[in-house]
Amino acid sequence: MPRTVLVTGGAGFIGSHTCVELLVHGYDVVVVDDHSHSSPVALERVAKIAGRPPTASYVTDVRDRAGLDAVFAAHRVDAVIHFAARKAVGESVRMPVAYYDTNVGGTTALLAAMERHRVPRLVLSSSCSVYGNGPTGGGARTPLRETDPVAPTNPYATSKLLCERIIGDVCDRLPGAFSALALRYFNPVGAHPGGLLGEDPRGVPDNLMPYLAQVAVGRLDRLRVFGDDYPTADGTGVRDYLHVMDVAEGHRVALEHLDDAAGLRVLNLGTGTGTSVLDLLAAFSAACGRRLPHEITGRRPGDVASLVADPGAVRRAWGWSATRDVAAMCRDAWRFQQLNPAGYPD
């Protein structure tokens, strides 16, 4: 089982929580992050929560091949967890070239460095967005299984699918010598329950939970609900929200199972429960103790009606399931926002 893990994007939302999970469970962690969408303060808080810091952290763009070579040369890395990527659906529609450059280009640069330094294990942060509108179109059939067709509807989703396929090609070229897991997780939200670590997007958030948190703390005036005419129970988009602590735990458990088989394996991480935009609005309102204002606007390009996981495959393979509910997600996200009303300090 790997003991020294390189975490790309380790200062980001999911990456920082995963670093805590790894450090608490005895792993040595090396972080690569250029801080273009994260704060170095997050790593200071990782060390405080875990009781020890990462072994090393490097301010390096994952596309920087010389920079990656220096990291791999300095540490005997056993496995890599690859988070470093752009991640906002709406932004990807506006900036497709940037998304392919960072997400696909960063993955190919990382794979090349891993091959040069003979590191044979990888966990990819993939996404449920690769499923697009679902196997029936319009997202009508849920939950989604790993065997369902993929049909990405925006550049972010396409970039993640391309990364999966490139990794699969590497596994095929190196049969028996390279093991990879692509974790298609659904909608990570929440924060570390202590409130020190959470989601701190730059600018106006593209994702629902941090937007709600900023409305609750007074940084934004109201929630904009993008569309109420989807084929769902209340007309708003439905997603499978997953506590970031469950996501972090899922990545740690993935490391323990990388050596179960060679080649690329794809697994969903989710709860199997769908929550609409209006449902989440009500849950966050309950967490912060007041009804949050909202308005309905038009649909956002690239969004789909419903994305809900069938998490059965990972449960059968590893005996692992997500355990935290939407109330805990909202409570922990609100605690982080209350303690950090303007986000991490500069």
mmCIF file of C-alpha atoms in Angstrom:
data_model
loop_
_atom_site.group_PDB
_atom_site.id
_atom_site.type_symbol
_atom_site.label_atom_id
_atom_site.label_comp_id
_atom_site.label_asym_id
_atom_site.label_seq_id
_atom_site.Cartn_x
_atom_site.Cartn_y
_atom_site.Cartn_z
ATOM 1 C CA MET A 1 0.000 0.000 0.000
ATOM 2 C CA PRO A 2 1.413 3.468 -0.868
ATOM 3 C CA ARG A 3 2.741 5.583 1.987
ATOM 4 C CA THR A 4 4.045 8.759 0.291
ATOM 5 C CA VAL A 5 1.333 10.448 -1.732
ATOM 6 C CA LEU A 6 1.665 13.428 -4.059
ATOM 7 C CA VAL A 7 -1.535 15.511 -3.997
ATOM 8 C CA THR A 8 -1.895 17.951 -6.886
ATOM 9 C CA GLY A 9 -4.231 20.825 -6.045
ATOM 10 C CA GLY A 10 -3.714 19.945 -2.386
ATOM 11 C CA ALA A 11 -4.560 23.431 -1.120
ATOM 12 C CA GLY A 12 -7.939 23.475 -2.876
ATOM 13 C CA PHE A 13 -11.326 22.647 -1.423
ATOM 14 C CA ILE A 14 -11.340 18.879 -1.829
ATOM 15 C CA GLY A 15 -7.558 18.569 -1.910
ATOM 16 C CA SER A 16 -7.052 20.227 1.496
ATOM 17 C CA HIS A 17 -9.648 18.028 3.193
ATOM 18 C CA THR A 18 -8.048 14.966 1.594
ATOM 19 C CA CYS A 19 -4.638 16.043 2.895
ATOM 20 C CA VAL A 20 -6.095 16.108 6.424
ATOM 21 C CA GLU A 21 -7.554 12.639 5.940
ATOM 22 C CA LEU A 22 -4.242 11.254 4.674
ATOM 23 C CA LEU A 23 -2.104 12.873 7.367
ATOM 24 C CA VAL A 24 -4.407 11.678 10.152
ATOM 25 C CA HIS A 25 -4.112 8.135 8.786
ATOM 26 C CA GLY A 26 -0.321 8.179 8.731
ATOM 27 C CA TYR A 27 0.467 8.972 5.124
ATOM 28 C CA ASP A 28 3.299 11.275 4.130
ATOM 29 C CA VAL A 29 1.867 13.982 1.877
ATOM 30 C CA VAL A 30 3.606 16.116 -0.744
ATOM 31 C CA VAL A 31 1.489 18.970 -2.137
ATOM 32 C CA VAL A 32 1.717 20.653 -5.536
ATOM 33 C CA ASP A 33 -0.529 23.704 -5.987
ATOM 34 C CA ASP A 34 -0.010 26.978 -7.866
ATOM 35 C CA HIS A 35 -2.617 28.756 -5.659
ATOM 36 C CA SER A 36 -4.394 30.196 -8.691
ATOM 37 C CA HIS A 37 -7.672 29.020 -7.144
ATOM 38 C CA SER A 38 -6.612 28.293 -3.572
ATOM 39 C CA SER A 39 -4.937 29.844 -0.547
ATOM 40 C CA PRO A 40 -1.715 28.761 1.170
ATOM 41 C CA VAL A 41 -3.562 29.464 4.429
ATOM 42 C CA ALA A 42 -5.495 26.249 3.800
ATOM 43 C CA LEU A 43 -2.293 24.232 4.184
ATOM 44 C CA GLU A 44 -1.495 25.974 7.477
ATOM 45 C CA ARG A 45 -4.922 24.896 8.693
ATOM 46 C CA VAL A 46 -4.418 21.371 7.370
ATOM 47 C CA ALA A 47 -1.357 21.123 9.610
ATOM 48 C CA LYS A 48 -3.274 22.483 12.608
ATOM 49 C CA ILE A 49 -6.155 20.041 12.192
ATOM 50 C CA ALA A 50 -3.991 16.992 11.433
ATOM 51 C CA GLY A 51 -1.401 17.750 14.106
ATOM 52 C CA ARG A 52 1.413 17.718 11.573
ATOM 53 C CA PRO A 53 2.126 19.435 8.266
ATOM 54 C CA PRO A 54 2.551 17.890 4.836
ATOM 55 C CA THR A 55 6.087 16.640 4.216
ATOM 56 C CA ALA A 56 6.537 19.399 1.631
ATOM 57 C CA SER A 57 4.487 21.777 -0.482
ATOM 58 C CA TYR A 58 5.460 23.304 -3.812
ATOM 59 C CA VAL A 59 4.001 26.348 -5.542
ATOM 60 C CA THR A 60 4.023 24.726 -8.963
ATOM 61 C CA ASP A 61 1.653 24.632 -11.909
ATOM 62 C CA VAL A 62 0.876 21.008 -12.736
ATOM 63 C CA ARG A 63 1.610 21.808 -16.403
ATOM 64 C CA ASP A 64 5.199 22.774 -15.477
ATOM 65 C CA ARG A 65 7.145 19.689 -16.510
ATOM 66 C CA ALA A 66 10.459 20.874 -15.079
ATOM 67 C CA GLY A 67 8.734 21.766 -11.829
ATOM 68 C CA LEU A 68 7.119 18.338 -11.604
ATOM 69 C CA ASP A 69 10.439 16.629 -12.320
ATOM 70 C CA ALA A 70 11.995 18.516 -9.408
ATOM 71 C CA VAL A 71 9.209 17.353 -7.069
ATOM 72 C CA PHE A 72 9.456 13.713 -8.102
ATOM 73 C CA ALA A 73 13.251 13.841 -7.871
ATOM 74 C CA ALA A 74 13.075 15.154 -4.297
ATOM 75 C CA HIS A 75 10.578 12.573 -2.987
ATOM 76 C CA ARG A 76 10.055 8.867 -3.389
ATOM 77 C CA VAL A 77 6.397 9.103 -4.362
ATOM 78 C CA ASP A 78 4.338 5.907 -4.223
ATOM 79 C CA ALA A 79 1.042 7.252 -5.608
ATOM 80 C CA VAL A 80 -0.574 10.438 -6.884
ATOM 81 C CA ILE A 81 -4.008 11.916 -6.214
ATOM 82 C CA HIS A 82 -4.738 14.391 -8.987
ATOM 83 C CA PHE A 83 -7.123 17.227 -8.091
ATOM 84 C CA ALA A 84 -5.475 20.187 -9.851
ATOM 85 C CA ALA A 85 -8.032 21.439 -12.375
ATOM 86 C CA ARG A 86 -10.519 24.125 -13.227
ATOM 87 C CA LYS A 87 -13.966 22.999 -12.097
ATOM 88 C CA ALA A 88 -16.847 25.402 -12.851
ATOM 89 C CA VAL A 89 -19.371 24.340 -15.495
ATOM 90 C CA GLY A 90 -20.538 27.850 -16.367
ATOM 91 C CA GLU A 91 -17.011 29.214 -16.603
ATOM 92 C CA SER A 92 -15.987 26.331 -18.846
ATOM 93 C CA VAL A 93 -18.662 27.329 -21.357
ATOM 94 C CA ARG A 94 -17.191 30.831 -21.417
ATOM 95 C CA MET A 95 -13.535 29.695 -21.367
ATOM 96 C CA PRO A 96 -13.266 26.314 -23.109
ATOM 97 C CA VAL A 97 -9.644 26.654 -24.205
ATOM 98 C CA ALA A 98 -8.500 27.459 -20.671
ATOM 99 C CA TYR A 99 -10.307 24.364 -19.366
ATOM 100 C CA TYR A 100 -8.744 22.007 -21.895
ATOM 101 C CA ASP A 101 -5.338 23.597 -21.350
ATOM 102 C CA THR A 102 -5.404 23.239 -17.568
ATOM 103 C CA ASN A 103 -7.362 20.019 -17.122
ATOM 104 C CA VAL A 104 -6.143 17.947 -20.049
ATOM 105 C CA GLY A 105 -2.719 19.573 -20.389
ATOM 106 C CA GLY A 106 -2.092 19.247 -16.667
ATOM 107 C CA THR A 107 -3.025 15.571 -16.708
ATOM 108 C CA THR A 108 -0.761 14.723 -19.643
ATOM 109 C CA ALA A 109 2.146 16.601 -18.049
ATOM 110 C CA LEU A 110 1.577 14.717 -14.794
ATOM 111 C CA LEU A 111 1.358 11.331 -16.502
ATOM 112 C CA ALA A 112 4.577 12.015 -18.399
ATOM 113 C CA ALA A 113 6.358 12.891 -15.154
ATOM 114 C CA MET A 114 4.985 9.787 -13.435
ATOM 115 C CA GLU A 115 6.258 7.648 -16.286
ATOM 116 C CA ARG A 116 9.693 9.274 -16.206
ATOM 117 C CA HIS A 117 9.957 8.707 -12.444
ATOM 118 C CA ARG A 118 8.314 5.269 -12.446
ATOM 119 C CA VAL A 119 5.348 6.085 -10.246
ATOM 120 C CA PRO A 120 2.677 3.507 -11.192
ATOM 121 C CA ARG A 121 -0.406 4.489 -9.145
ATOM 122 C CA LEU A 122 -2.919 7.292 -9.733
ATOM 123 C CA VAL A 123 -6.279 8.388 -8.336
ATOM 124 C CA LEU A 124 -8.029 10.881 -10.624
ATOM 125 C CA SER A 125 -10.541 13.413 -9.395
ATOM 126 C CA SER A 126 -13.155 12.926 -12.101
ATOM 127 C CA SER A 127 -16.780 14.058 -12.171
ATOM 128 C CA CYS A 128 -20.367 12.929 -12.497
ATOM 129 C CA SER A 129 -20.718 15.607 -15.182
ATOM 130 C CA VAL A 130 -19.337 13.131 -17.729
ATOM 131 C CA TYR A 131 -22.783 11.469 -17.743
ATOM 132 C CA GLY A 132 -24.382 14.609 -19.155
ATOM 133 C CA ASN A 133 -28.127 14.322 -19.491
ATOM 134 C CA GLY A 134 -28.164 10.676 -18.540
ATOM 135 C CA PRO A 135 -28.870 7.572 -20.617
ATOM 136 C CA THR A 136 -32.410 8.601 -21.544
ATOM 137 C CA GLY A 137 -31.679 12.256 -22.277
ATOM 138 C CA GLY A 138 -32.947 14.954 -19.936
ATOM 139 C CA GLY A 139 -31.643 13.114 -16.916
ATOM 140 C CA ALA A 140 -34.908 11.192 -16.474
ATOM 141 C CA ARG A 141 -33.380 7.885 -15.452
ATOM 142 C CA THR A 142 -31.493 7.942 -12.208
ATOM 143 C CA PRO A 143 -29.521 6.847 -10.356
ATOM 144 C CA LEU A 144 -26.554 6.698 -12.703
ATOM 145 C CA ARG A 145 -24.274 3.680 -12.857
ATOM 146 C CA GLU A 146 -20.687 3.520 -14.063
ATOM 147 C CA THR A 147 -21.841 1.431 -17.022
ATOM 148 C CA ASP A 148 -24.268 4.101 -18.250
ATOM 149 C CA PRO A 149 -23.318 6.015 -21.413
ATOM 150 C CA VAL A 150 -21.294 9.185 -21.072
ATOM 151 C CA ALA A 151 -22.457 12.316 -22.897
ATOM 152 C CA PRO A 152 -20.787 15.466 -21.511
ATOM 153 C CA THR A 153 -22.652 18.709 -22.218
ATOM 154 C CA ASN A 154 -19.976 21.299 -21.372
ATOM 155 C CA PRO A 155 -16.197 21.737 -21.725
ATOM 156 C CA TYR A 156 -15.523 20.984 -18.054
ATOM 157 C CA ALA A 157 -17.237 17.604 -18.324
ATOM 158 C CA THR A 158 -15.567 16.843 -21.648
ATOM 159 C CA SER A 159 -12.156 17.673 -20.188
ATOM 160 C CA LYS A 160 -12.703 15.201 -17.348
ATOM 161 C CA LEU A 161 -13.790 12.470 -19.743
ATOM 162 C CA LEU A 162 -10.732 13.104 -21.911
ATOM 163 C CA CYS A 163 -8.519 12.755 -18.841
ATOM 164 C CA GLU A 164 -10.120 9.402 -18.031
ATOM 165 C CA ARG A 165 -9.559 8.178 -21.583
ATOM 166 C CA ILE A 166 -5.939 9.305 -21.662
ATOM 167 C CA ILE A 167 -5.271 7.492 -18.392
ATOM 168 C CA GLY A 168 -7.013 4.419 -19.788
ATOM 169 C CA ASP A 169 -4.734 4.542 -22.817
ATOM 170 C CA VAL A 170 -1.682 4.702 -20.540
ATOM 171 C CA CYS A 171 -2.941 1.666 -18.625
ATOM 172 C CA ASP A 172 -3.488 -0.215 -21.900
ATOM 173 C CA ARG A 173 0.032 0.637 -23.073
ATOM 174 C CA LEU A 174 1.521 -0.531 -19.767
ATOM 175 C CA PRO A 175 -0.535 -3.679 -19.037
ATOM 176 C CA GLY A 176 -0.095 -4.850 -15.469
ATOM 177 C CA ALA A 177 2.303 -2.009 -14.687
ATOM 178 C CA PHE A 178 -0.012 0.964 -14.041
ATOM 179 C CA SER A 179 -3.024 1.128 -11.731
ATOM 180 C CA ALA A 180 -5.535 3.977 -11.785
ATOM 181 C CA LEU A 181 -8.889 4.817 -10.253
ATOM 182 C CA ALA A 182 -11.125 7.535 -11.681
ATOM 183 C CA LEU A 183 -13.540 8.661 -8.981
ATOM 184 C CA ARG A 184 -16.638 10.193 -10.524
ATOM 185 C CA TYR A 185 -17.960 12.014 -7.519
ATOM 186 C CA PHE A 186 -21.128 13.966 -7.580
ATOM 187 C CA ASN A 187 -21.449 17.366 -5.831
ATOM 188 C CA PRO A 188 -18.944 17.873 -2.992
ATOM 189 C CA VAL A 189 -20.082 20.422 -0.398
ATOM 190 C CA GLY A 190 -19.738 21.154 3.315
ATOM 191 C CA ALA A 191 -16.556 21.782 5.288
ATOM 192 C CA HIS A 192 -14.410 20.332 8.031
ATOM 193 C CA PRO A 193 -16.684 20.193 11.092
ATOM 194 C CA GLY A 194 -14.305 22.342 13.140
ATOM 195 C CA GLY A 195 -14.829 25.283 10.807
ATOM 196 C CA LEU A 196 -11.151 25.912 10.018
ATOM 197 C CA LEU A 197 -11.236 24.397 6.547
ATOM 198 C CA GLY A 198 -13.873 24.857 3.849
ATOM 199 C CA GLU A 199 -14.730 26.114 0.387
ATOM 200 C CA ASP A 200 -13.429 29.599 -0.402
ATOM 201 C CA PRO A 201 -14.032 30.421 -4.088
ATOM 202 C CA ARG A 202 -12.565 33.553 -5.595
ATOM 203 C CA GLY A 203 -15.076 36.047 -6.900
ATOM 204 C CA VAL A 204 -18.751 35.156 -7.205
ATOM 205 C CA PRO A 205 -19.167 31.411 -6.598
ATOM 206 C CA ASP A 206 -20.204 29.238 -9.547
ATOM 207 C CA ASN A 207 -21.470 26.459 -7.271
ATOM 208 C CA LEU A 208 -24.656 26.434 -5.210
ATOM 209 C CA MET A 209 -23.518 25.732 -1.645
ATOM 210 C CA PRO A 210 -20.813 28.436 -1.401
ATOM 211 C CA TYR A 211 -23.228 30.864 -3.056
ATOM 212 C CA LEU A 212 -25.821 30.104 -0.370
ATOM 213 C CA ALA A 213 -23.187 30.535 2.334
ATOM 214 C CA GLN A 214 -22.252 33.968 1.011
ATOM 215 C CA VAL A 215 -25.920 35.002 0.883
ATOM 216 C CA ALA A 216 -26.302 33.839 4.487
ATOM 217 C CA VAL A 217 -23.281 35.838 5.657
ATOM 218 C CA GLY A 218 -24.344 38.953 3.731
ATOM 219 C CA ARG A 219 -21.721 38.996 0.976
ATOM 220 C CA LEU A 220 -24.388 38.377 -1.705
ATOM 221 C CA ASP A 221 -27.946 39.676 -1.695
ATOM 222 C CA ARG A 222 -29.904 36.642 -2.888
ATOM 223 C CA LEU A 223 -29.627 33.263 -4.565
ATOM 224 C CA ARG A 224 -30.159 33.138 -8.306
ATOM 225 C CA VAL A 225 -31.922 29.883 -9.184
ATOM 226 C CA PHE A 226 -31.045 28.992 -12.760
ATOM 227 C CA GLY A 227 -34.283 27.581 -14.148
ATOM 228 C CA ASP A 228 -37.485 26.211 -12.605
ATOM 229 C CA ASP A 229 -38.779 24.355 -15.666
ATOM 230 C CA TYR A 230 -36.666 21.202 -15.539
ATOM 231 C CA PRO A 231 -38.446 17.799 -15.524
ATOM 232 C CA THR A 232 -38.001 17.431 -11.749
ATOM 233 C CA ALA A 233 -40.417 17.479 -8.806
ATOM 234 C CA ASP A 234 -40.143 21.236 -8.202
ATOM 235 C CA GLY A 235 -38.726 22.261 -11.580
ATOM 236 C CA THR A 236 -35.229 23.028 -10.291
ATOM 237 C CA GLY A 237 -32.075 21.034 -10.917
ATOM 238 C CA VAL A 238 -31.486 17.949 -8.789
ATOM 239 C CA ARG A 239 -28.019 16.882 -7.624
ATOM 240 C CA ASP A 240 -26.499 14.243 -5.398
ATOM 241 C CA TYR A 241 -24.693 16.308 -2.745
ATOM 242 C CA LEU A 242 -21.791 14.618 -0.975
ATOM 243 C CA HIS A 243 -20.026 15.873 2.153
ATOM 244 C CA VAL A 244 -16.436 16.840 1.416
ATOM 245 C CA MET A 245 -15.293 14.746 4.397
ATOM 246 C CA ASP A 246 -16.860 11.696 2.742
ATOM 247 C CA VAL A 247 -15.122 12.624 -0.518
ATOM 248 C CA ALA A 248 -11.791 12.882 1.310
ATOM 249 C CA GLU A 249 -12.350 9.546 2.996
ATOM 250 C CA GLY A 250 -13.244 7.988 -0.357
ATOM 251 C CA HIS A 251 -9.901 9.083 -1.802
ATOM 252 C CA ARG A 252 -8.003 7.648 1.145
ATOM 253 C CA VAL A 253 -9.831 4.340 0.788
ATOM 254 C CA ALA A 254 -9.105 4.406 -2.961
ATOM 255 C CA LEU A 255 -5.379 4.470 -2.206
ATOM 256 C CA GLU A 256 -5.827 1.306 -0.155
ATOM 257 C CA HIS A 257 -7.386 -0.423 -3.170
ATOM 258 C CA LEU A 258 -5.157 0.793 -6.001
ATOM 259 C CA ASP A 259 -3.245 -2.478 -5.958
ATOM 260 C CA ASP A 260 -6.398 -4.611 -6.150
ATOM 261 C CA ALA A 261 -6.114 -4.672 -9.945
ATOM 262 C CA ALA A 262 -4.068 -3.175 -12.740
ATOM 263 C CA GLY A 263 -5.537 -0.893 -15.368
ATOM 264 C CA LEU A 264 -8.150 1.848 -15.065
ATOM 265 C CA ARG A 265 -11.239 1.385 -12.921
ATOM 266 C CA VAL A 266 -14.074 3.926 -12.734
ATOM 267 C CA LEU A 267 -16.246 4.323 -9.635
ATOM 268 C CA ASN A 268 -18.981 6.721 -8.554
ATOM 269 C CA LEU A 269 -18.847 8.461 -5.195
ATOM 270 C CA GLY A 270 -22.270 9.668 -4.105
ATOM 271 C CA THR A 271 -25.099 9.137 -1.661
ATOM 272 C CA GLY A 272 -27.776 7.962 -4.083
ATOM 273 C CA THR A 273 -30.117 10.720 -2.872
ATOM 274 C CA GLY A 274 -31.137 13.666 -5.047
ATOM 275 C CA THR A 275 -31.653 17.157 -3.620
ATOM 276 C CA SER A 276 -33.143 19.986 -5.675
ATOM 277 C CA VAL A 277 -31.938 23.588 -5.618
ATOM 278 C CA LEU A 278 -34.999 24.594 -3.607
ATOM 279 C CA ASP A 279 -34.505 21.665 -1.215
ATOM 280 C CA LEU A 280 -30.925 22.772 -0.557
ATOM 281 C CA LEU A 281 -32.059 26.366 -0.125
ATOM 282 C CA ALA A 282 -34.483 25.203 2.582
ATOM 283 C CA ALA A 283 -31.820 23.057 4.286
ATOM 284 C CA PHE A 284 -29.274 25.881 4.355
ATOM 285 C CA SER A 285 -31.927 28.302 5.596
ATOM 286 C CA ALA A 286 -32.579 25.907 8.477
ATOM 287 C CA ALA A 287 -28.855 25.674 9.236
ATOM 288 C CA CYS A 288 -28.381 29.440 9.443
ATOM 289 C CA GLY A 289 -31.714 30.111 11.145
ATOM 290 C CA ARG A 290 -33.395 32.341 8.580
ATOM 291 C CA ARG A 291 -35.070 32.050 5.202
ATOM 292 C CA LEU A 292 -32.598 33.087 2.529
ATOM 293 C CA PRO A 293 -33.911 35.261 -0.338
ATOM 294 C CA HIS A 294 -33.891 33.925 -3.884
ATOM 295 C CA GLU A 295 -35.125 34.690 -7.365
ATOM 296 C CA ILE A 296 -35.725 32.495 -10.396
ATOM 297 C CA THR A 297 -33.738 33.285 -13.535
ATOM 298 C CA GLY A 298 -33.221 31.510 -16.848
ATOM 299 C CA ARG A 299 -31.392 28.243 -17.254
ATOM 300 C CA ARG A 300 -27.585 28.315 -17.284
ATOM 301 C CA PRO A 301 -25.856 26.921 -20.398
ATOM 302 C CA GLY A 302 -24.311 23.493 -19.808
ATOM 303 C CA ASP A 303 -26.521 22.527 -16.844
ATOM 304 C CA VAL A 304 -28.599 19.340 -16.839
ATOM 305 C CA ALA A 305 -31.796 18.430 -15.022
ATOM 306 C CA SER A 306 -30.676 15.678 -12.678
ATOM 307 C CA LEU A 307 -27.465 13.907 -11.655
ATOM 308 C CA VAL A 308 -27.797 11.301 -8.911
ATOM 309 C CA ALA A 309 -25.371 8.447 -8.268
ATOM 310 C CA ASP A 310 -25.876 4.757 -7.923
ATOM 311 C CA PRO A 311 -23.107 4.230 -5.332
ATOM 312 C CA GLY A 312 -23.523 0.473 -5.230
ATOM 313 C CA ALA A 313 -20.331 -0.456 -7.075
ATOM 314 C CA VAL A 314 -17.974 1.202 -4.587
ATOM 315 C CA ARG A 315 -19.943 -0.267 -1.676
ATOM 316 C CA ARG A 316 -19.620 -3.743 -3.127
ATOM 317 C CA ALA A 317 -15.951 -3.319 -4.038
ATOM 318 C CA TRP A 318 -14.673 -1.671 -0.850
ATOM 319 C CA GLY A 319 -17.441 -1.949 1.725
ATOM 320 C CA TRP A 320 -17.455 1.868 1.850
ATOM 321 C CA SER A 321 -20.391 4.297 1.779
ATOM 322 C CA ALA A 322 -20.902 8.002 2.396
ATOM 323 C CA THR A 323 -22.412 8.594 5.836
ATOM 324 C CA ARG A 324 -23.108 12.351 6.229
ATOM 325 C CA ASP A 325 -26.478 13.867 5.298
ATOM 326 C CA VAL A 326 -27.508 17.196 3.752
ATOM 327 C CA ALA A 327 -28.190 18.724 7.175
ATOM 328 C CA ALA A 328 -24.583 18.028 8.211
ATOM 329 C CA MET A 329 -23.310 19.425 4.916
ATOM 330 C CA CYS A 330 -25.178 22.696 5.444
ATOM 331 C CA ARG A 331 -24.304 22.934 9.135
ATOM 332 C CA ASP A 332 -20.575 22.491 8.495
ATOM 333 C CA ALA A 333 -20.512 24.839 5.499
ATOM 334 C CA TRP A 334 -22.300 27.496 7.543
ATOM 335 C CA ARG A 335 -19.892 27.086 10.467
ATOM 336 C CA PHE A 336 -16.914 27.643 8.136
ATOM 337 C CA GLN A 337 -18.565 30.717 6.616
ATOM 338 C CA GLN A 338 -19.411 32.163 10.035
ATOM 339 C CA LEU A 339 -15.832 31.730 11.259
ATOM 340 C CA ASN A 340 -14.410 32.971 7.947
ATOM 341 C CA PRO A 341 -16.927 35.561 6.693
ATOM 342 C CA ALA A 342 -14.523 36.914 4.063
ATOM 343 C CA GLY A 343 -12.911 33.542 3.348
ATOM 344 C CA TYR A 344 -9.298 32.730 4.153
ATOM 345 C CA PRO A 345 -7.183 35.778 5.048
ATOM 346 C CA ASP A 346 -4.815 37.037 2.376
#
